[in-house]
JSON list of C-alpha atoms in Angstrom, two decimals:
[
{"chain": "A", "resi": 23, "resn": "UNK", "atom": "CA", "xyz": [-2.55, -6.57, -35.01]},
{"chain": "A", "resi": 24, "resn": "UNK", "atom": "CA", "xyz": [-5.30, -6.93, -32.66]},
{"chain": "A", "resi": 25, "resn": "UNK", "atom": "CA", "xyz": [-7.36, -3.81, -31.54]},
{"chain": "A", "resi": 26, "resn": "UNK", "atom": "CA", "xyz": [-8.89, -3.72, -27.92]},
{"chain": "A", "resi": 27, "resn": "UNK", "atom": "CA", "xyz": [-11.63, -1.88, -26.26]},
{"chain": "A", "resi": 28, "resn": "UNK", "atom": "CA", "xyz": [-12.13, -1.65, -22.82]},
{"chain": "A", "resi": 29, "resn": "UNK", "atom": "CA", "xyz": [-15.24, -0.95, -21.10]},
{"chain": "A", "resi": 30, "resn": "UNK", "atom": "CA", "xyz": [-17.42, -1.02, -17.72]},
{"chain": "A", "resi": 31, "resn": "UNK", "atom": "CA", "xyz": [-15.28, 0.78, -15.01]},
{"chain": "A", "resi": 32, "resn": "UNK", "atom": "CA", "xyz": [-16.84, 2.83, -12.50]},
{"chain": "A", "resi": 33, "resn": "UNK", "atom": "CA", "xyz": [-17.33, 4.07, -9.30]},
{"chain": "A", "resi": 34, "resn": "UNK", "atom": "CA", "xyz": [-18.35, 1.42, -6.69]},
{"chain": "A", "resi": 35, "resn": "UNK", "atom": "CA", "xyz": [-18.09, 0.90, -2.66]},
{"chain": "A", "resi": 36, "resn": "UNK", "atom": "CA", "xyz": [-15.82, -1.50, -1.15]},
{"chain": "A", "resi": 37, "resn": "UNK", "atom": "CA", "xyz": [-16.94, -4.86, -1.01]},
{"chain": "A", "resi": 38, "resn": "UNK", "atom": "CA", "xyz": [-18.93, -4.46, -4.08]},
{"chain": "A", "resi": 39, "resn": "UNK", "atom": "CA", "xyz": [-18.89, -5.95, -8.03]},
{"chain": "A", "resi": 40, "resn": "UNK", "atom": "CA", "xyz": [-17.58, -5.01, -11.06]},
{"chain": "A", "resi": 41, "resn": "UNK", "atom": "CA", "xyz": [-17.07, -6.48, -14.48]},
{"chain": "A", "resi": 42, "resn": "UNK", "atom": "CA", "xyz": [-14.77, -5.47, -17.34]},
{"chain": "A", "resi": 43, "resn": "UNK", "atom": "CA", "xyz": [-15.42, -6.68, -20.89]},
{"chain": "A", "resi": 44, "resn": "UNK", "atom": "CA", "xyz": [-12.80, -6.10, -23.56]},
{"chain": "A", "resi": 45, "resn": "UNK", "atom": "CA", "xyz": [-13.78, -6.34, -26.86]},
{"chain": "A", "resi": 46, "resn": "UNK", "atom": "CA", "xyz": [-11.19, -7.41, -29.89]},
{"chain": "A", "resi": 47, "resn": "UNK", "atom": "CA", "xyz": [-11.45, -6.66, -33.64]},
{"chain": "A", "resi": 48, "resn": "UNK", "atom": "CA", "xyz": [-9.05, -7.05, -36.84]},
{"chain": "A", "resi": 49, "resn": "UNK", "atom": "CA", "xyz": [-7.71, -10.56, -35.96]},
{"chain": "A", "resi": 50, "resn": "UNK", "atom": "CA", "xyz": [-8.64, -13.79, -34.99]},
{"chain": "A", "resi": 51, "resn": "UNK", "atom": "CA", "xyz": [-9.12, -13.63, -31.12]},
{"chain": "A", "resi": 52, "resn": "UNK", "atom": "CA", "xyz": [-8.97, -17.08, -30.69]},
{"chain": "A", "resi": 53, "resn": "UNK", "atom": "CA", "xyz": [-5.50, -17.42, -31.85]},
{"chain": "A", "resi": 54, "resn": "UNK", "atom": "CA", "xyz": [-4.40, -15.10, -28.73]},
{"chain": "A", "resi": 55, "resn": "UNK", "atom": "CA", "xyz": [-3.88, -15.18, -25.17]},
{"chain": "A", "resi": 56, "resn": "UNK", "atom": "CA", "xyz": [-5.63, -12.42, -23.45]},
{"chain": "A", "resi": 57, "resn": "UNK", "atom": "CA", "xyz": [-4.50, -10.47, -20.20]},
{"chain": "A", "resi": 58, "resn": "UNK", "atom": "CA", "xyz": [-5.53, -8.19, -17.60]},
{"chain": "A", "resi": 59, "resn": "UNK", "atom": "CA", "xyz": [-3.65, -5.36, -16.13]},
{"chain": "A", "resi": 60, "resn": "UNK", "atom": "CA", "xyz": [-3.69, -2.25, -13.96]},
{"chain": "A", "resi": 61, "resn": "UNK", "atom": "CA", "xyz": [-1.78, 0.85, -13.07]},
{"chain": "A", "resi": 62, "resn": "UNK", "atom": "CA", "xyz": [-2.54, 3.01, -10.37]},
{"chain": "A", "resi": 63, "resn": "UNK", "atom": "CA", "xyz": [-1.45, 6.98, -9.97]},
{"chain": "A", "resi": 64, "resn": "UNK", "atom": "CA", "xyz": [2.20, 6.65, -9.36]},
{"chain": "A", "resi": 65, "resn": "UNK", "atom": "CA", "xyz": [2.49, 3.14, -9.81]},
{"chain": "A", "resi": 66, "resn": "UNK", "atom": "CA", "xyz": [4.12, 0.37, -12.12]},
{"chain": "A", "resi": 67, "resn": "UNK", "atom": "CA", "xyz": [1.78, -1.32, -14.34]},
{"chain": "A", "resi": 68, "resn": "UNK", "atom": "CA", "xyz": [0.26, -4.18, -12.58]},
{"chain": "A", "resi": 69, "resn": "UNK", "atom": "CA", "xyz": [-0.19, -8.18, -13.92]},
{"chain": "A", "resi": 70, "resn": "UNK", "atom": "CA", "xyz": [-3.87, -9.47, -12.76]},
{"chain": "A", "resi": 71, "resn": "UNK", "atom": "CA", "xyz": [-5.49, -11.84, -14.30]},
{"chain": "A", "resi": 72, "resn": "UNK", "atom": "CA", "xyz": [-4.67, -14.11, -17.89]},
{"chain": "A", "resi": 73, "resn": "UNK", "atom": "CA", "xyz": [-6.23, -16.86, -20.04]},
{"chain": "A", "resi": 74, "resn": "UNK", "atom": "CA", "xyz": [-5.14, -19.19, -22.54]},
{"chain": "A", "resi": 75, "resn": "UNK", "atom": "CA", "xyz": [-6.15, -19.67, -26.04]},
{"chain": "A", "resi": 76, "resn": "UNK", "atom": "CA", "xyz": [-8.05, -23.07, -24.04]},
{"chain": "A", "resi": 77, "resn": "UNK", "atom": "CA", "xyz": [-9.55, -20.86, -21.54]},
{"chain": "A", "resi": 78, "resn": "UNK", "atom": "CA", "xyz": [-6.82, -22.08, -18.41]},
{"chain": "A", "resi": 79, "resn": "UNK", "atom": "CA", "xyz": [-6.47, -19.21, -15.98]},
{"chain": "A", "resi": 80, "resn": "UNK", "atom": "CA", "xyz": [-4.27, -17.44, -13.68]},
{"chain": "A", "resi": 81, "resn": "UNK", "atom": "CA", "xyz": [-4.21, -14.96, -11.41]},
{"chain": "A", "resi": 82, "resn": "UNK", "atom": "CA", "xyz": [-2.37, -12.33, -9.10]},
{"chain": "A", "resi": 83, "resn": "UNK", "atom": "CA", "xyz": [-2.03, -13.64, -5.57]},
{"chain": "A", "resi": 84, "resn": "UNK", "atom": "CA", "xyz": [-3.72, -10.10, -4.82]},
{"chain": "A", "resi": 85, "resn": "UNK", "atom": "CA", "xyz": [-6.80, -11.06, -6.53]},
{"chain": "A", "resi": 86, "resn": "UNK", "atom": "CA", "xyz": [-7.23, -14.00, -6.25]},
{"chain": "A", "resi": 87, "resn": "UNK", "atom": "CA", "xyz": [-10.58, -15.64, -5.19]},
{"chain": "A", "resi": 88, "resn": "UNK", "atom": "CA", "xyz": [-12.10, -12.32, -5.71]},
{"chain": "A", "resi": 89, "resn": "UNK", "atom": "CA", "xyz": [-11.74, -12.01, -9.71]},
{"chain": "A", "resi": 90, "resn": "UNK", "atom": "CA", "xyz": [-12.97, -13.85, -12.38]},
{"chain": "A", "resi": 91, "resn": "UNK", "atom": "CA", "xyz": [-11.13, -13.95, -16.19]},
{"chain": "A", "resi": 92, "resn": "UNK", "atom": "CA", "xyz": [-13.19, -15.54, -19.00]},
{"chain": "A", "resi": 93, "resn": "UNK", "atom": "CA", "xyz": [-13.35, -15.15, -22.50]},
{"chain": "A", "resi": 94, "resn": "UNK", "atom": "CA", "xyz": [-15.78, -15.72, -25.26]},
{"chain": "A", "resi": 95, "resn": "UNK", "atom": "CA", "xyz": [-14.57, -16.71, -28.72]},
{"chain": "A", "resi": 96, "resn": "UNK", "atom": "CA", "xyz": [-17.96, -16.02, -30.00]},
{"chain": "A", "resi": 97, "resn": "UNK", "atom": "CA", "xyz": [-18.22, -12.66, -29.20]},
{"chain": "A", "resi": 98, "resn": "UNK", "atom": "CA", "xyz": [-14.54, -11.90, -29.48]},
{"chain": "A", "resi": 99, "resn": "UNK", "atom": "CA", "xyz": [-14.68, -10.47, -25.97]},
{"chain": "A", "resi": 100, "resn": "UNK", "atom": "CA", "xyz": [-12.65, -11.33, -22.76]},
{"chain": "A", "resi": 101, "resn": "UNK", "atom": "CA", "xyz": [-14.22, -10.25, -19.08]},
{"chain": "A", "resi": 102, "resn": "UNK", "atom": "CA", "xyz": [-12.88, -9.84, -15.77]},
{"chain": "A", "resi": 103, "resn": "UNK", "atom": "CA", "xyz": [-15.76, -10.40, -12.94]},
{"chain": "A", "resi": 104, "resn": "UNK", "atom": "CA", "xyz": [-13.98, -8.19, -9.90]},
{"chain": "A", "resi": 105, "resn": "UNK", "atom": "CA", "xyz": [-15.82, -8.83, -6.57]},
{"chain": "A", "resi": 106, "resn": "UNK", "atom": "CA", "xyz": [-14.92, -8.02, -2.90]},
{"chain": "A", "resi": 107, "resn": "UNK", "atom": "CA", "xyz": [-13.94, -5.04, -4.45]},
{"chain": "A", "resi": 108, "resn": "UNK", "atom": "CA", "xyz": [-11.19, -3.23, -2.13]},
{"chain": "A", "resi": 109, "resn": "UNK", "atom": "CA", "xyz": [-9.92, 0.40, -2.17]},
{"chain": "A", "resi": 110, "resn": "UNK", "atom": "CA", "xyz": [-6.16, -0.76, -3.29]},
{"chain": "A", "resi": 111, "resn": "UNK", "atom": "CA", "xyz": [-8.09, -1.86, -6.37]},
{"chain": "A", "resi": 112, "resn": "UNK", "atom": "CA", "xyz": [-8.05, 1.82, -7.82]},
{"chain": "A", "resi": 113, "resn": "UNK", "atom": "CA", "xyz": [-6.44, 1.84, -10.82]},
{"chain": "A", "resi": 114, "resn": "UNK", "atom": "CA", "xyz": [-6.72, 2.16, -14.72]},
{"chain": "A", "resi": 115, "resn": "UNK", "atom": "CA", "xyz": [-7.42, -1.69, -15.91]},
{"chain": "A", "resi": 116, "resn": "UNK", "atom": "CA", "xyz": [-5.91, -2.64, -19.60]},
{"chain": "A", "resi": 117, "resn": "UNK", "atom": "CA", "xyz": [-5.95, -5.27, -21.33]},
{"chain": "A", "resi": 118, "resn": "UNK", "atom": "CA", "xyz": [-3.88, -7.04, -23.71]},
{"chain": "A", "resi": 119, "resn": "UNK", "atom": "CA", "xyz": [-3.08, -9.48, -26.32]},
{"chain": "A", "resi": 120, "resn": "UNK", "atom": "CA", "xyz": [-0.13, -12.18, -26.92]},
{"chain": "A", "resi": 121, "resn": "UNK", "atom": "CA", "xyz": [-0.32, -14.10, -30.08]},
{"chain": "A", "resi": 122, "resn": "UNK", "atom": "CA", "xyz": [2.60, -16.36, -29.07]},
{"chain": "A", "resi": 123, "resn": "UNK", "atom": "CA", "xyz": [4.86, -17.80, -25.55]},
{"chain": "A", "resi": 124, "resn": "UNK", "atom": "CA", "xyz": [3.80, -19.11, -22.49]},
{"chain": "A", "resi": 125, "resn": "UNK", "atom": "CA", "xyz": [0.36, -18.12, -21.94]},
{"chain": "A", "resi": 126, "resn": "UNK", "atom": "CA", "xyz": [0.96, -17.62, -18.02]},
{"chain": "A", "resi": 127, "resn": "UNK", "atom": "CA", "xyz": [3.81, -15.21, -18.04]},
{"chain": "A", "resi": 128, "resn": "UNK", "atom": "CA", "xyz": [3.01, -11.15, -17.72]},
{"chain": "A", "resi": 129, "resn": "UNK", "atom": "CA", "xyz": [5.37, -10.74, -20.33]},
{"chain": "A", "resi": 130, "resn": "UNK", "atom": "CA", "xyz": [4.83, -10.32, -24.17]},
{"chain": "A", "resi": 131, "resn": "UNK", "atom": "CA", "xyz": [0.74, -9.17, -24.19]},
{"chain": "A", "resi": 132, "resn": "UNK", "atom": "CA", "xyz": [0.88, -5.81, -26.04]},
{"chain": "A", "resi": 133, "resn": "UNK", "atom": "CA", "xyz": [-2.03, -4.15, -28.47]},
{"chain": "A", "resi": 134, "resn": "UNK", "atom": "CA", "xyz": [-3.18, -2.01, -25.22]},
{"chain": "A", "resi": 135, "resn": "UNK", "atom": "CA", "xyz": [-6.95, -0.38, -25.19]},
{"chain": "A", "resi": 136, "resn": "UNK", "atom": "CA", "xyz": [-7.28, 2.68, -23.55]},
{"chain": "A", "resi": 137, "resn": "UNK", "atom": "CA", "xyz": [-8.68, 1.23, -20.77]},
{"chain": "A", "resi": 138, "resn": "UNK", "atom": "CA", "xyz": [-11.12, 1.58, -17.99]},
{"chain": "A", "resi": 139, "resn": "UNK", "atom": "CA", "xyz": [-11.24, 3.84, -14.78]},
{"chain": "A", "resi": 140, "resn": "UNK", "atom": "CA", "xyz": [-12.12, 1.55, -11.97]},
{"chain": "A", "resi": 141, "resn": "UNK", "atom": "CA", "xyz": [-12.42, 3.33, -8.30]},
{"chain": "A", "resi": 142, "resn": "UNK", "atom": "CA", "xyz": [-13.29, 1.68, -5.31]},
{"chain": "A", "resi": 143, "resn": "UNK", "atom": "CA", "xyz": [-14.39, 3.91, -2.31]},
{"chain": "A", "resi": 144, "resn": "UNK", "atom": "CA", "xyz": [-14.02, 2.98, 1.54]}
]
């Protein structure tokens, strides 16, 4: 199984930049798709961004045009470049791995880091 680390949450004003890097170890992060998510305080775990194994994207309608996924095979890393940064973008971001399915559904990514606090102030 894959192991995740999430990093480079913080505290930033609305309208302003963030990215996320999560960094994979023990398998071959090519061979997975790779997935953002986020849960807020009192809310269900939220689908935002994903990318193939070939690097094709998608996105939440609630993000998009404002966040970025990419990945790096070299560095066995996948980012998320948040800008336009809002206050309903609070939340713990996670993400996670799915060696197998179709690459654009929510469902099936699992090995969850701990993730990363990001809060957005108004």
């Amino acid at each position: 199984q894959v192991q995740l680390v999430e990093s480079g949450g913080g505290l930033v004003q609305a309208g302003g930049s963030l990215r996320l890097s999560c960094a994979a170890s023990g398998r071959t992060f090519s061979n997975y798709d790779m997935g953002w998510f986020r849960q807020a305080p009192g809310k269900e775990r939220e689908f935002v961004a994903a990318i193939s194994r070939t690097s094709s994207t998608v996105y939440a309608d609630s993000v998009k045009g404002r966040f970025t996924i990419s990945r790096d095979n070299t560095k066995n890393t996948v980012y998320l470049q948040m800008n336009s940064l809002k206050p309903e973008d609070t939340a713990v971001y996670k993400c996670g791995a799915k060696p197998g399915g179709p690459w654009y559904s929510p469902v099936g990514f699992g090995s969850w880091g701990q993730g990363t606090q990001v809060t957005v102030s108004s």
